[in-house]
Short mmCIF file of C-alpha atoms in Angstrom, two decimals:
data_model
loop_
_atom_site.label_atom_id
_atom_site.label_comp_id
_atom_site.label_asym_id
_atom_site.label_seq_id
_atom_site.Cartn_x
_atom_site.Cartn_y
_atom_site.Cartn_z
CA UNK P 1 -74.22 1.34 82.18
CA UNK P 2 -71.78 1.93 79.37
CA UNK P 3 -68.39 0.33 79.75
CA UNK P 4 -65.13 1.75 78.50
CA UNK P 5 -65.56 2.89 74.92
CA UNK P 6 -62.76 3.36 72.42
CA UNK P 7 -62.74 4.81 68.95
CA UNK P 8 -62.08 4.00 66.25
CA UNK P 9 -62.16 0.21 66.43
CA UNK P 10 -59.86 -0.26 63.47
CA UNK P 11 -57.44 2.06 61.74
CA UNK P 12 -54.95 1.79 58.91
CA UNK P 13 -52.20 4.40 58.63
CA UNK P 14 -49.08 4.89 56.55
CA UNK P 15 -45.58 5.11 58.00
CA UNK P 16 -44.74 8.63 59.11
CA UNK P 17 -48.34 9.64 59.70
CA UNK P 18 -49.92 10.72 62.94
CA UNK P 19 -52.79 8.98 64.76
CA UNK P 20 -55.18 9.92 67.56
CA UNK P 21 -57.02 7.28 69.53
CA UNK P 22 -59.86 8.10 71.89
CA UNK P 23 -61.21 6.61 75.07
CA UNK P 24 -64.20 7.31 77.30
CA UNK P 25 -63.95 5.75 80.76
CA UNK P 26 -66.74 4.30 82.82
CA UNK P 27 -68.86 6.98 84.42
CA UNK P 28 -67.37 7.96 87.77
CA UNK P 29 -63.91 6.65 86.94
CA UNK P 30 -61.20 9.28 87.07
CA UNK P 31 -58.21 7.23 86.02
CA UNK P 32 -57.40 6.19 82.46
CA UNK P 33 -54.48 4.04 81.38
CA UNK P 34 -53.24 3.12 77.92
CA UNK P 35 -51.64 -0.16 76.95
CA UNK P 36 -50.13 -1.46 73.74
CA UNK P 37 -50.64 -5.12 72.91
CA UNK P 38 -48.61 -6.53 70.07
CA UNK P 39 -49.99 -9.71 68.55
CA UNK P 40 -49.22 -12.71 70.74
CA UNK P 41 -47.94 -10.66 73.66
CA UNK P 42 -49.33 -9.30 76.90
CA UNK P 43 -50.31 -5.64 77.23
CA UNK P 44 -47.49 -3.15 77.77
CA UNK P 45 -48.13 -0.02 79.81
CA UNK P 46 -47.86 3.31 77.99
CA UNK P 47 -49.46 5.98 80.21
CA UNK P 48 -51.70 6.55 83.15
CA UNK P 49 -53.68 9.71 83.74
CA UNK P 50 -55.54 10.59 86.90
CA UNK P 51 -57.52 13.77 87.42
CA UNK P 52 -56.13 15.11 84.15
CA UNK P 53 -52.51 14.71 85.17
CA UNK P 54 -49.99 12.21 83.90
CA UNK P 55 -49.17 9.89 86.77
CA UNK P 56 -47.11 7.25 85.07
CA UNK P 57 -45.33 6.54 81.82
CA UNK P 58 -44.00 3.30 80.43
CA UNK P 59 -40.94 2.72 78.32
CA UNK P 60 -42.20 4.30 75.11
CA UNK P 61 -40.57 6.98 72.94
CA UNK P 62 -41.62 10.62 72.95
CA UNK P 63 -43.58 10.00 69.76
CA UNK P 64 -46.28 8.74 72.11
CA UNK P 65 -48.25 11.34 74.05
CA UNK P 66 -51.61 11.51 75.74
CA UNK P 67 -53.93 13.80 77.59
CA UNK P 68 -57.03 13.61 79.72
CA UNK P 69 -59.91 16.02 79.46
CA UNK P 70 -62.12 17.55 82.19
CA UNK P 71 -64.75 14.88 81.53
CA UNK P 72 -62.02 12.25 82.13
CA UNK P 73 -61.99 11.03 78.53
CA UNK P 74 -58.56 10.62 77.04
CA UNK P 75 -56.64 10.73 73.79
CA UNK P 76 -53.51 8.85 72.85
CA UNK P 77 -51.43 10.41 70.10
CA UNK P 78 -48.67 8.75 68.16
CA UNK P 79 -46.48 10.74 65.76
CA UNK P 80 -44.20 9.56 62.97
CA UNK P 81 -45.74 6.10 62.89
CA UNK P 82 -43.49 3.09 62.41
CA UNK P 83 -44.43 -0.37 61.22
CA UNK P 84 -43.69 -1.60 64.75
CA UNK P 85 -46.47 0.56 66.14
CA UNK P 86 -48.99 -1.84 64.64
CA UNK P 87 -50.83 -3.26 67.62
CA UNK P 88 -54.04 -3.34 69.62
CA UNK P 89 -54.23 -0.24 71.80
CA UNK P 90 -56.20 -0.77 74.96
CA UNK P 91 -57.67 1.81 77.26
CA UNK P 92 -58.46 0.94 80.86
CA UNK P 93 -60.37 2.93 83.42
CA UNK P 94 -60.42 2.60 87.16
CA UNK P 95 -61.89 4.42 90.10
CA UNK P 96 -58.92 5.84 91.87
CA UNK P 97 -55.31 6.74 91.49
CA UNK P 98 -52.58 4.29 90.72
CA UNK P 99 -51.92 3.20 94.25
CA UNK P 100 -55.43 2.08 95.00
CA UNK P 101 -55.72 -1.70 94.93
CA UNK P 102 -58.60 -1.80 92.47
CA UNK P 103 -59.13 -3.55 89.21
CA UNK P 104 -59.06 -1.89 85.81
CA UNK P 105 -61.80 -2.22 83.23
CA UNK P 106 -60.72 -2.40 79.62
CA UNK P 107 -62.28 -1.23 76.40
CA UNK P 108 -62.45 -3.32 73.24
CA UNK P 109 -59.34 -1.69 71.90
CA UNK P 110 -58.31 0.06 68.71
CA UNK P 111 -56.56 -2.15 66.17
CA UNK P 112 -53.92 0.03 64.48
CA UNK P 113 -52.20 -1.23 61.36
CA UNK P 114 -49.28 0.75 59.97
CA UNK P 115 -48.40 0.02 56.34
CA UNK M 1 -40.80 -4.57 91.52
CA UNK M 2 -43.84 -6.68 90.83
CA UNK M 3 -43.63 -9.62 88.46
CA UNK M 4 -45.92 -12.41 87.29
CA UNK M 5 -44.85 -15.77 85.96
CA UNK M 6 -47.55 -17.57 84.08
CA UNK M 7 -47.66 -20.95 82.42
CA UNK M 8 -47.22 -20.37 78.75
CA UNK M 9 -49.28 -22.14 76.17
CA UNK M 10 -50.76 -22.84 73.93
CA UNK M 11 -52.99 -25.26 75.78
CA UNK M 12 -55.37 -27.47 73.83
CA UNK M 13 -58.05 -29.41 75.67
CA UNK M 14 -61.06 -31.44 74.73
CA UNK M 15 -64.46 -30.21 75.83
CA UNK M 16 -65.29 -31.14 79.45
CA UNK M 17 -61.60 -31.57 80.36
CA UNK M 18 -60.13 -30.08 83.53
CA UNK M 19 -58.13 -26.88 83.19
CA UNK M 20 -55.29 -25.52 85.29
CA UNK M 21 -53.23 -22.49 84.34
CA UNK M 22 -50.42 -21.80 86.78
CA UNK M 23 -49.57 -18.31 87.97
CA UNK M 24 -47.02 -17.23 90.56
CA UNK M 25 -46.14 -13.70 91.51
CA UNK M 26 -43.53 -11.56 93.21
CA UNK M 27 -44.76 -8.48 95.01
CA UNK M 28 -44.31 -6.42 98.12
CA UNK M 29 -47.02 -7.00 100.68
CA UNK M 30 -50.28 -8.70 99.83
CA UNK M 31 -51.74 -7.17 96.70
CA UNK M 32 -55.01 -8.10 95.07
CA UNK M 33 -54.69 -10.67 92.30
CA UNK M 34 -56.57 -10.77 89.02
CA UNK M 35 -57.28 -13.04 86.10
CA UNK M 36 -58.24 -11.33 82.85
CA UNK M 37 -59.57 -13.08 79.75
CA UNK M 38 -59.28 -11.95 76.16
CA UNK M 39 -61.61 -13.54 73.64
CA UNK M 40 -60.56 -13.49 69.98
CA UNK M 41 -60.61 -9.99 68.54
CA UNK M 42 -61.67 -8.36 71.80
CA UNK M 43 -60.23 -6.37 74.66
CA UNK M 44 -59.53 -7.72 78.14
CA UNK M 45 -62.28 -8.61 80.59
CA UNK M 46 -61.80 -9.12 84.30
CA UNK M 47 -62.61 -12.79 84.89
CA UNK M 48 -62.12 -12.98 88.64
CA UNK M 49 -60.18 -11.48 91.48
CA UNK M 50 -59.07 -12.09 95.05
CA UNK M 51 -58.20 -9.33 97.48
CA UNK M 52 -56.53 -11.16 100.36
CA UNK M 53 -54.80 -14.39 101.31
CA UNK M 54 -56.96 -17.54 101.13
CA UNK M 55 -59.65 -15.69 99.19
CA UNK M 56 -61.17 -17.68 96.35
CA UNK M 57 -62.27 -15.75 93.29
CA UNK M 58 -64.83 -17.39 91.05
CA UNK M 59 -66.78 -16.58 87.91
CA UNK M 60 -68.26 -18.53 84.99
CA UNK M 61 -67.13 -21.82 86.53
CA UNK M 62 -63.53 -20.63 86.88
CA UNK M 63 -61.87 -20.47 90.28
CA UNK M 64 -58.56 -19.26 91.66
CA UNK M 65 -57.34 -19.24 95.26
CA UNK M 66 -54.90 -16.66 96.63
CA UNK M 67 -52.11 -18.72 98.20
CA UNK M 68 -49.81 -16.47 100.19
CA UNK M 69 -47.46 -19.26 101.25
CA UNK M 70 -46.71 -20.29 97.68
CA UNK M 71 -47.34 -16.82 96.13
CA UNK M 72 -49.63 -18.45 93.62
CA UNK M 73 -53.02 -17.80 92.03
CA UNK M 74 -53.67 -20.75 89.75
CA UNK M 75 -56.74 -20.67 87.52
CA UNK M 76 -58.91 -23.79 87.40
CA UNK M 77 -62.09 -24.98 85.75
CA UNK M 78 -63.57 -28.40 86.17
CA UNK M 79 -65.14 -28.76 82.73
CA UNK M 80 -64.11 -26.46 79.89
CA UNK M 81 -66.32 -25.55 76.96
CA UNK M 82 -65.52 -24.51 73.42
CA UNK M 83 -66.65 -21.00 74.37
CA UNK M 84 -63.80 -20.81 76.91
CA UNK M 85 -61.26 -20.64 74.08
CA UNK M 86 -59.38 -17.41 74.74
CA UNK M 87 -56.15 -15.99 76.12
CA UNK M 88 -55.92 -15.80 79.90
CA UNK M 89 -53.73 -13.28 81.74
CA UNK M 90 -52.76 -13.31 85.38
CA UNK M 91 -52.18 -9.79 86.69
CA UNK M 92 -51.11 -7.71 89.67
CA UNK M 93 -52.30 -4.17 90.42
CA UNK M 94 -49.74 -1.36 90.57
CA UNK M 95 -47.10 -1.75 93.25
CA UNK M 96 -45.09 0.86 95.12
CA UNK M 97 -43.68 3.41 92.70
CA UNK M 98 -45.63 1.96 89.79
CA UNK M 99 -48.76 2.94 87.96
CA UNK M 100 -49.28 -0.10 85.80
CA UNK M 101 -50.92 -3.45 85.99
CA UNK M 102 -48.31 -6.18 85.72
CA UNK M 103 -49.42 -8.94 83.38
CA UNK M 104 -48.17 -12.43 82.80
CA UNK M 105 -47.38 -13.32 79.21
CA UNK M 106 -50.77 -14.92 78.69
CA UNK M 107 -51.89 -18.48 78.09
CA UNK M 108 -53.82 -19.27 74.96
CA UNK M 109 -56.46 -21.93 75.54
CA UNK M 110 -58.13 -23.79 72.70
CA UNK M 111 -60.98 -26.13 73.50
CA UNK M 112 -61.95 -28.63 70.84
CA UNK M 113 -65.32 -30.42 70.63
#
């Protein structure tokens, strides 16, 4: 079975540009979460989507947005990129909604570099 | 809210040494507890988990026991290998009013031959 897949794996963008990152969850998983991991730090929560609705949002500016599609795949969009947005962006899928005590399965991540 | 306090590294061990990475948590009730591992250049993988008090999670020679009385979930391995070099994260699932995993800051382990 395929795990969580993310694309692209690496990306270089210029300040001020826009970026779209994509994630396909494990088959049967309806919940997708996005995390930002800056080098040397733990992952920081950005969004969670469940059944195509936003269920949670972390402490990130409005430049960050996301959506989930009917097939449960998801996109993370970041506008007006800043140098500080350079990070590994991780997508995680899980079976149920946020309050279910289940583990999350992570993709390999998208390494975004803003120059 | 939930919080995780994890021993910070970096930790450098010789091959076949004993490993302990401490993790304590604050949470309401008795949540599941997780250890994730991140190998260089990769995403996070679930290493092991425990779902209730006194449970022992184990995988790839690693073990961790859910200690309710000390709110701890320390990671141990009796004999580390070079291939165990990675960053290890202790984590809690979402708590009441939250939708995010709560991670410790991570412990970088380097194993030298």
